[in-house]
CSV table of C-alpha atoms in Angstrom, one decimal:
chain,number,residue,atom,x,y,z
Z,139,MET,CA,10.5,-21.5,4.2
Z,140,LYS,CA,10.1,-17.8,5.0
Z,141,ILE,CA,8.0,-15.6,2.8
Z,142,ILE,CA,8.8,-11.9,3.1
Z,143,TYR,CA,6.4,-9.4,1.6
Z,144,LEU,CA,8.1,-6.6,-0.3
Z,145,GLY,CA,4.9,-4.8,-1.3
Z,146,HIS,CA,2.6,-5.0,-4.4
Z,147,SER,CA,3.2,-8.4,-6.0
Z,148,SER,CA,6.7,-8.9,-4.9
Z,149,VAL,CA,7.9,-11.4,-2.3
Z,150,LEU,CA,11.3,-12.7,-1.1
Z,151,ILE,CA,11.3,-16.4,-0.4
Z,152,LYS,CA,14.2,-17.6,1.9
Z,153,THR,CA,14.9,-21.2,2.3
Z,154,ALA,CA,16.2,-22.9,5.6
Z,155,LYS,CA,19.6,-23.0,4.0
Z,156,GLY,CA,19.6,-19.3,3.2
Z,157,SER,CA,18.9,-19.3,-0.5
Z,158,LYS,CA,16.9,-16.2,-1.6
Z,159,ILE,CA,14.4,-15.9,-4.4
Z,160,VAL,CA,12.8,-12.6,-5.3
Z,161,ILE,CA,9.7,-12.6,-7.4
Z,162,ASP,CA,8.3,-9.6,-9.5
Z,163,PRO,CA,10.3,-6.7,-8.0
Z,164,TYR,CA,8.6,-3.4,-8.9
Z,165,ASN,CA,10.2,-0.4,-10.5
Z,166,LEU,CA,7.6,2.2,-11.6
Z,167,LYS,CA,3.9,2.8,-10.9
Z,168,VAL,CA,4.1,1.7,-7.2
Z,169,ASN,CA,4.3,4.7,-4.9
Z,170,ARG,CA,7.0,3.2,-2.8
Z,171,LYS,CA,10.7,2.6,-3.3
Z,172,PHE,CA,11.6,-1.0,-3.7
Z,173,PRO,CA,13.6,-2.2,-0.7
Z,174,LEU,CA,17.3,-2.9,-1.0
Z,175,VAL,CA,17.5,-6.7,-1.1
Z,176,GLU,CA,19.9,-9.4,-2.2
Z,177,ALA,CA,18.9,-12.6,-3.9
Z,178,ASP,CA,20.3,-15.7,-5.7
Z,179,ILE,CA,17.5,-15.8,-8.2
Z,180,VAL,CA,14.9,-13.3,-9.5
Z,181,LEU,CA,11.7,-14.5,-11.2
Z,182,VAL,CA,9.9,-12.1,-13.5
Z,183,SER,CA,6.3,-12.9,-14.6
Z,184,HIS,CA,6.0,-10.3,-17.3
Z,185,GLY,CA,7.5,-7.1,-18.7
Z,186,HIS,CA,5.4,-4.4,-17.0
Z,187,PRO,CA,7.4,-2.0,-14.8
Z,188,ASP,CA,5.6,-2.9,-11.6
Z,189,HIS,CA,6.9,-6.5,-12.0
Z,190,ASN,CA,10.1,-6.1,-14.0
Z,191,GLY,CA,12.6,-4.3,-11.7
Z,192,ALA,CA,15.1,-7.2,-11.6
Z,193,PHE,CA,18.0,-4.7,-12.0
Z,194,LEU,CA,17.1,-3.3,-8.5
Z,195,VAL,CA,17.9,-6.6,-6.8
Z,196,LYS,CA,21.4,-6.8,-5.4
Z,197,GLY,CA,23.9,-9.7,-5.2
Z,198,ASN,CA,24.2,-10.4,-8.9
Z,199,PRO,CA,21.2,-12.8,-9.1
Z,200,LYS,CA,20.3,-15.0,-11.9
Z,201,VAL,CA,17.2,-13.6,-13.6
Z,202,LEU,CA,14.6,-15.9,-15.1
Z,203,ARG,CA,12.0,-14.9,-17.6
Z,204,ARG,CA,10.0,-17.2,-19.9
Z,205,THR,CA,11.2,-16.8,-23.5
Z,206,THR,CA,8.9,-19.3,-25.3
Z,207,ASP,CA,5.2,-19.7,-25.7
Z,208,PHE,CA,5.5,-23.2,-24.2
Z,209,LEU,CA,6.1,-24.7,-20.8
Z,210,SER,CA,9.7,-24.1,-19.7
Z,211,SER,CA,11.9,-25.6,-17.0
Z,212,PHE,CA,15.0,-24.1,-15.4
Z,213,GLU,CA,17.2,-26.0,-13.0
Z,214,MET,CA,19.2,-23.5,-11.0
Z,215,LYS,CA,21.9,-23.9,-8.3
Z,216,THR,CA,22.0,-21.2,-5.6
Z,217,ASP,CA,25.1,-19.9,-3.9
Z,218,LYS,CA,24.1,-22.1,-0.9
Z,219,GLY,CA,24.4,-25.2,-3.1
Z,220,GLU,CA,20.6,-25.8,-3.4
Z,221,VAL,CA,19.3,-27.0,-6.7
Z,222,ILE,CA,15.8,-25.8,-7.4
Z,223,GLU,CA,13.7,-26.4,-10.5
Z,224,PHE,CA,11.5,-23.6,-11.7
Z,225,ILE,CA,8.6,-24.3,-14.0
Z,226,ALA,CA,7.4,-21.4,-16.2
Z,227,VAL,CA,3.7,-21.9,-17.1
Z,228,PRO,CA,2.4,-19.7,-19.9
Z,229,THR,CA,-0.8,-17.7,-19.1
Z,230,PHE,CA,-2.3,-14.3,-20.0
Z,231,HIS,CA,-2.5,-10.9,-18.3
Z,232,ASP,CA,-6.1,-10.6,-19.3
Z,233,ASN,CA,-9.2,-12.6,-20.1
Z,234,PHE,CA,-8.8,-12.1,-23.9
Z,235,GLU,CA,-5.9,-14.5,-24.6
Z,236,GLY,CA,-3.4,-11.7,-24.0
Z,237,ARG,CA,-4.8,-9.3,-26.6
Z,238,LYS,CA,-5.1,-6.4,-24.2
Z,239,TYR,CA,-2.1,-6.7,-21.8
Z,240,GLY,CA,0.0,-9.6,-23.2
Z,241,PRO,CA,1.5,-12.7,-21.8
Z,242,ASN,CA,2.0,-13.7,-18.1
Z,243,THR,CA,4.0,-16.4,-16.5
Z,244,ILE,CA,3.1,-18.5,-13.4
Z,245,TRP,CA,6.3,-19.6,-11.7
Z,246,VAL,CA,6.0,-23.0,-10.0
Z,247,PHE,CA,8.8,-24.5,-7.7
Z,248,THR,CA,9.2,-26.7,-4.6
Z,249,ILE,CA,11.1,-25.7,-1.5
Z,250,GLU,CA,11.5,-28.0,1.5
Z,251,GLY,CA,8.8,-30.3,0.2
Z,252,ILE,CA,6.3,-27.4,-0.2
Z,253,LYS,CA,5.1,-26.5,-3.7
Z,254,VAL,CA,4.7,-22.8,-4.5
Z,255,ALA,CA,3.1,-21.0,-7.4
Z,256,HIS,CA,3.4,-17.3,-7.9
Z,257,CYS,CA,0.8,-16.2,-10.5
Z,258,GLY,CA,2.2,-12.8,-11.5
Z,259,ASP,CA,-0.6,-10.8,-13.1
Z,260,LEU,CA,-2.8,-13.7,-14.0
Z,261,GLY,CA,-5.9,-12.4,-15.8
Z,262,HIS,CA,-8.1,-15.5,-16.0
Z,263,ILE,CA,-9.1,-18.6,-14.2
Z,264,LEU,CA,-7.0,-21.6,-15.2
Z,265,LYS,CA,-7.7,-23.8,-18.2
Z,266,GLU,CA,-7.5,-27.6,-18.2
Z,267,ASN,CA,-4.1,-27.8,-19.8
Z,268,GLN,CA,-2.7,-25.2,-17.4
Z,269,LEU,CA,-4.0,-27.2,-14.4
Z,270,LYS,CA,-2.3,-30.3,-15.7
Z,271,GLU,CA,1.0,-28.4,-16.2
Z,272,ILE,CA,0.8,-26.9,-12.7
Z,273,GLY,CA,-0.7,-29.7,-10.6
Z,274,ILE,CA,-1.7,-29.4,-7.0
Z,275,VAL,CA,-0.1,-26.4,-5.3
Z,276,ASP,CA,0.5,-26.1,-1.6
Z,277,VAL,CA,1.1,-22.3,-1.4
Z,278,LEU,CA,-0.6,-20.0,-3.9
Z,279,ILE,CA,0.4,-16.4,-4.4
Z,280,ALA,CA,-2.0,-14.6,-6.7
Z,281,PRO,CA,-3.4,-11.2,-7.6
Z,282,VAL,CA,-6.9,-10.0,-6.4
Z,283,GLY,CA,-6.9,-6.5,-7.9
Z,284,GLY,CA,-9.5,-7.3,-10.6
Z,285,GLY,CA,-10.7,-4.7,-13.0
Z,286,GLU,CA,-9.3,-5.3,-16.5
Z,287,TYR,CA,-5.8,-6.2,-15.3
Z,288,THR,CA,-6.0,-9.4,-13.2
Z,289,ILE,CA,-8.3,-11.8,-11.6
Z,290,GLY,CA,-10.3,-10.4,-8.7
Z,291,PRO,CA,-11.3,-11.7,-5.2
Z,292,LYS,CA,-13.9,-14.1,-6.6
Z,293,GLU,CA,-11.6,-15.6,-9.2
Z,294,PHE,CA,-8.8,-15.8,-6.7
Z,295,LEU,CA,-10.9,-18.2,-4.6
Z,296,ILE,CA,-11.7,-20.2,-7.8
Z,297,VAL,CA,-8.0,-20.5,-8.7
Z,298,MET,CA,-7.3,-21.5,-5.1
Z,299,GLU,CA,-9.8,-24.3,-5.4
Z,300,GLN,CA,-8.6,-25.3,-8.9
Z,301,LEU,CA,-5.1,-25.8,-7.5
Z,302,LYS,CA,-6.3,-27.4,-4.2
Z,303,SER,CA,-4.1,-24.9,-2.3
Z,304,MET,CA,-4.0,-25.2,1.5
Z,305,ILE,CA,-2.4,-21.7,1.8
Z,306,ALA,CA,-3.1,-18.7,-0.4
Z,307,ILE,CA,-1.6,-15.3,-0.2
Z,308,PRO,CA,-3.3,-12.4,-2.1
Z,309,VAL,CA,-1.1,-9.7,-3.8
Z,310,HIS,CA,-1.6,-7.0,-6.4
Z,311,TYR,CA,-4.4,-5.2,-4.5
Z,312,LYS,CA,-5.6,-1.6,-4.2
Z,313,THR,CA,-3.8,0.5,-1.6
Z,314,SER,CA,-2.7,4.1,-1.3
Z,315,PHE,CA,0.6,3.0,-2.8
Z,316,THR,CA,-1.3,1.3,-5.8
Z,317,PRO,CA,-4.4,3.5,-6.3
Z,318,TRP,CA,-4.9,2.4,-9.9
Z,319,ILE,CA,-5.9,-1.1,-8.9
Z,320,HIS,CA,-9.6,-1.9,-8.6
Z,321,SER,CA,-10.2,-4.2,-5.6
Z,322,SER,CA,-8.7,-4.4,-2.1
Z,323,VAL,CA,-7.9,-7.5,0.0
Z,324,ASP,CA,-10.9,-6.5,2.2
Z,325,GLU,CA,-13.2,-7.9,-0.5
Z,326,ILE,CA,-12.0,-11.5,0.0
Z,327,ASN,CA,-14.7,-13.4,1.8
Z,328,PHE,CA,-13.4,-16.6,3.2
Z,329,PRO,CA,-13.8,-18.3,6.6
Z,330,GLY,CA,-10.2,-19.2,6.9
Z,331,LYS,CA,-8.8,-15.7,6.3
Z,332,GLU,CA,-6.1,-14.5,8.7
Z,333,ILE,CA,-4.8,-10.9,8.7
Z,334,LEU,CA,-1.1,-10.8,9.3
Z,335,GLU,CA,0.5,-8.2,11.6
Z,336,ASP,CA,4.0,-8.3,10.1
Z,337,TYR,CA,5.5,-8.3,6.6
Z,338,TRP,CA,6.7,-11.9,6.7
Z,339,ILE,CA,5.4,-15.4,7.5
Z,340,GLU,CA,7.2,-18.7,8.1
Z,341,ILE,CA,5.7,-21.8,6.6
Z,342,ARG,CA,7.0,-25.1,7.9
Z,343,THR,CA,3.8,-27.3,7.6
Z,344,LEU,CA,0.5,-27.0,5.9
Z,345,PRO,CA,-2.8,-26.4,7.8
Z,346,GLN,CA,-5.4,-29.1,8.0
Z,347,LEU,CA,-8.0,-26.7,6.4
Z,348,PRO,CA,-7.3,-24.1,3.6
Z,349,LYS,CA,-6.2,-20.7,4.9
Z,350,ILE,CA,-5.7,-17.3,3.3
Z,351,PHE,CA,-3.0,-15.2,4.8
Z,352,VAL,CA,-3.4,-11.5,4.1
Z,353,PHE,CA,-0.6,-8.9,4.2
Z,354,PRO,CA,-2.7,-5.8,4.7
Z,355,GLU,CA,-1.7,-2.3,3.7
Z,356,SER,CA,-0.7,-1.6,7.3
Z,357,VAL,CA,2.3,-3.9,7.0
Z,358,TRP,CA,3.7,-1.9,4.1
Z,359,SER,CA,5.0,0.7,6.6
Z,360,LYS,CA,6.8,-2.2,8.4
Z,361,ILE,CA,8.8,-3.3,5.4
Z,362,PRO,CA,12.4,-2.1,5.9
Z,363,GLU,CA,14.2,0.1,3.4
Z,364,GLN,CA,16.8,-2.6,3.4
Z,365,ILE,CA,16.1,-6.3,3.9
Z,366,ASP,CA,18.8,-8.0,5.9
Z,367,GLU,CA,17.0,-11.3,6.4
């Protein structure tokens, strides 16, 4: 599995067979043009414009959004013939049951035996029923921006522990491209924290001890205008 950072909260996940999944492509607010990228499937966590730019993704992808207030499951077949089940777990964009910023979806799926959860704009630590619905997660992708909008660096570590994740990747953090966000990735204090030098990471096995892999602001300039992966 290859995780390619597209900036802000968006990632492209490419399987060994070549299937491509884009999550939370941004349209407005982010001071950077979203890269030209093709995908089989696009996952959208919620309707805000910095996460809801599915129309920008090329290749006529299937776009998944949660449409109910309950746990949803989507079994999708990619153009490469892979069948992947995507679980949509209802959560909130704030710590007030969605009264400020509305609903949010955590997308959970398994690729090559590795279970991934992308938390979108999660605004709270997880409740018992949500933990049961999600289960243990190998790779966690979650926001750290804090303020009123999402969980911050401290809550990020709590969610990482709640889901027993061996790999965690922080997104939705303060940069010169996203100046409205409160906290930066520099505020994460964790012994197993590794700053990445490029805009992608390949995950084949899990580490023996939990690790946080950080895409710093410096890698944004390395993200191509067109992703040909």
